[in-house]
Amino acid sequence: MEKWEYATVPLMIHATKQILDNWGEDGWELVTVLPGSAPAGETPSGNMVAPTQSNPIAYFKRRKEA
């Protein structure tokens, strides 16, 4: 049975390609990218209506070495 390991990585908008390429070179496969969200309990400041967003999060997997 195959075993997998997983990693989650915040993506910096100005360096997305470099970050993805670096993880790919280390054998990680990108599974998905989801939008980040404000930490629990954090409220927007001022008159903002929409919740504060953080960087998108990349989810990777690779086969676990035996």
mmCIF file of C-alpha atoms in Angstrom, residues 16-17 24 27 34 36 42-43 55 61 63-64:
data_model
loop_
_atom_site.group_PDB
_atom_site.id
_atom_site.type_symbol
_atom_site.label_atom_id
_atom_site.label_comp_id
_atom_site.label_asym_id
_atom_site.label_seq_id
_atom_site.Cartn_x
_atom_site.Cartn_y
_atom_site.Cartn_z
ATOM 1 C CA THR A 16 4.126 32.076 -6.491
ATOM 2 C CA LYS A 17 5.887 30.431 -9.443
ATOM 3 C CA GLY A 24 8.059 20.516 -7.350
ATOM 4 C CA GLY A 27 9.208 15.836 -5.481
ATOM 5 C CA LEU A 34 -7.277 27.497 -1.606
ATOM 6 C CA GLY A 36 -6.356 31.984 2.847
ATOM 7 C CA GLU A 42 -9.510 38.433 14.041
ATOM 8 C CA THR A 43 -11.940 41.161 13.042
ATOM 9 C CA ASN A 55 -2.146 34.561 1.303
ATOM 10 C CA LYS A 61 1.609 15.557 -1.503
ATOM 11 C CA ARG A 63 5.025 9.412 -1.814
ATOM 12 C CA LYS A 64 6.536 8.635 1.544
#
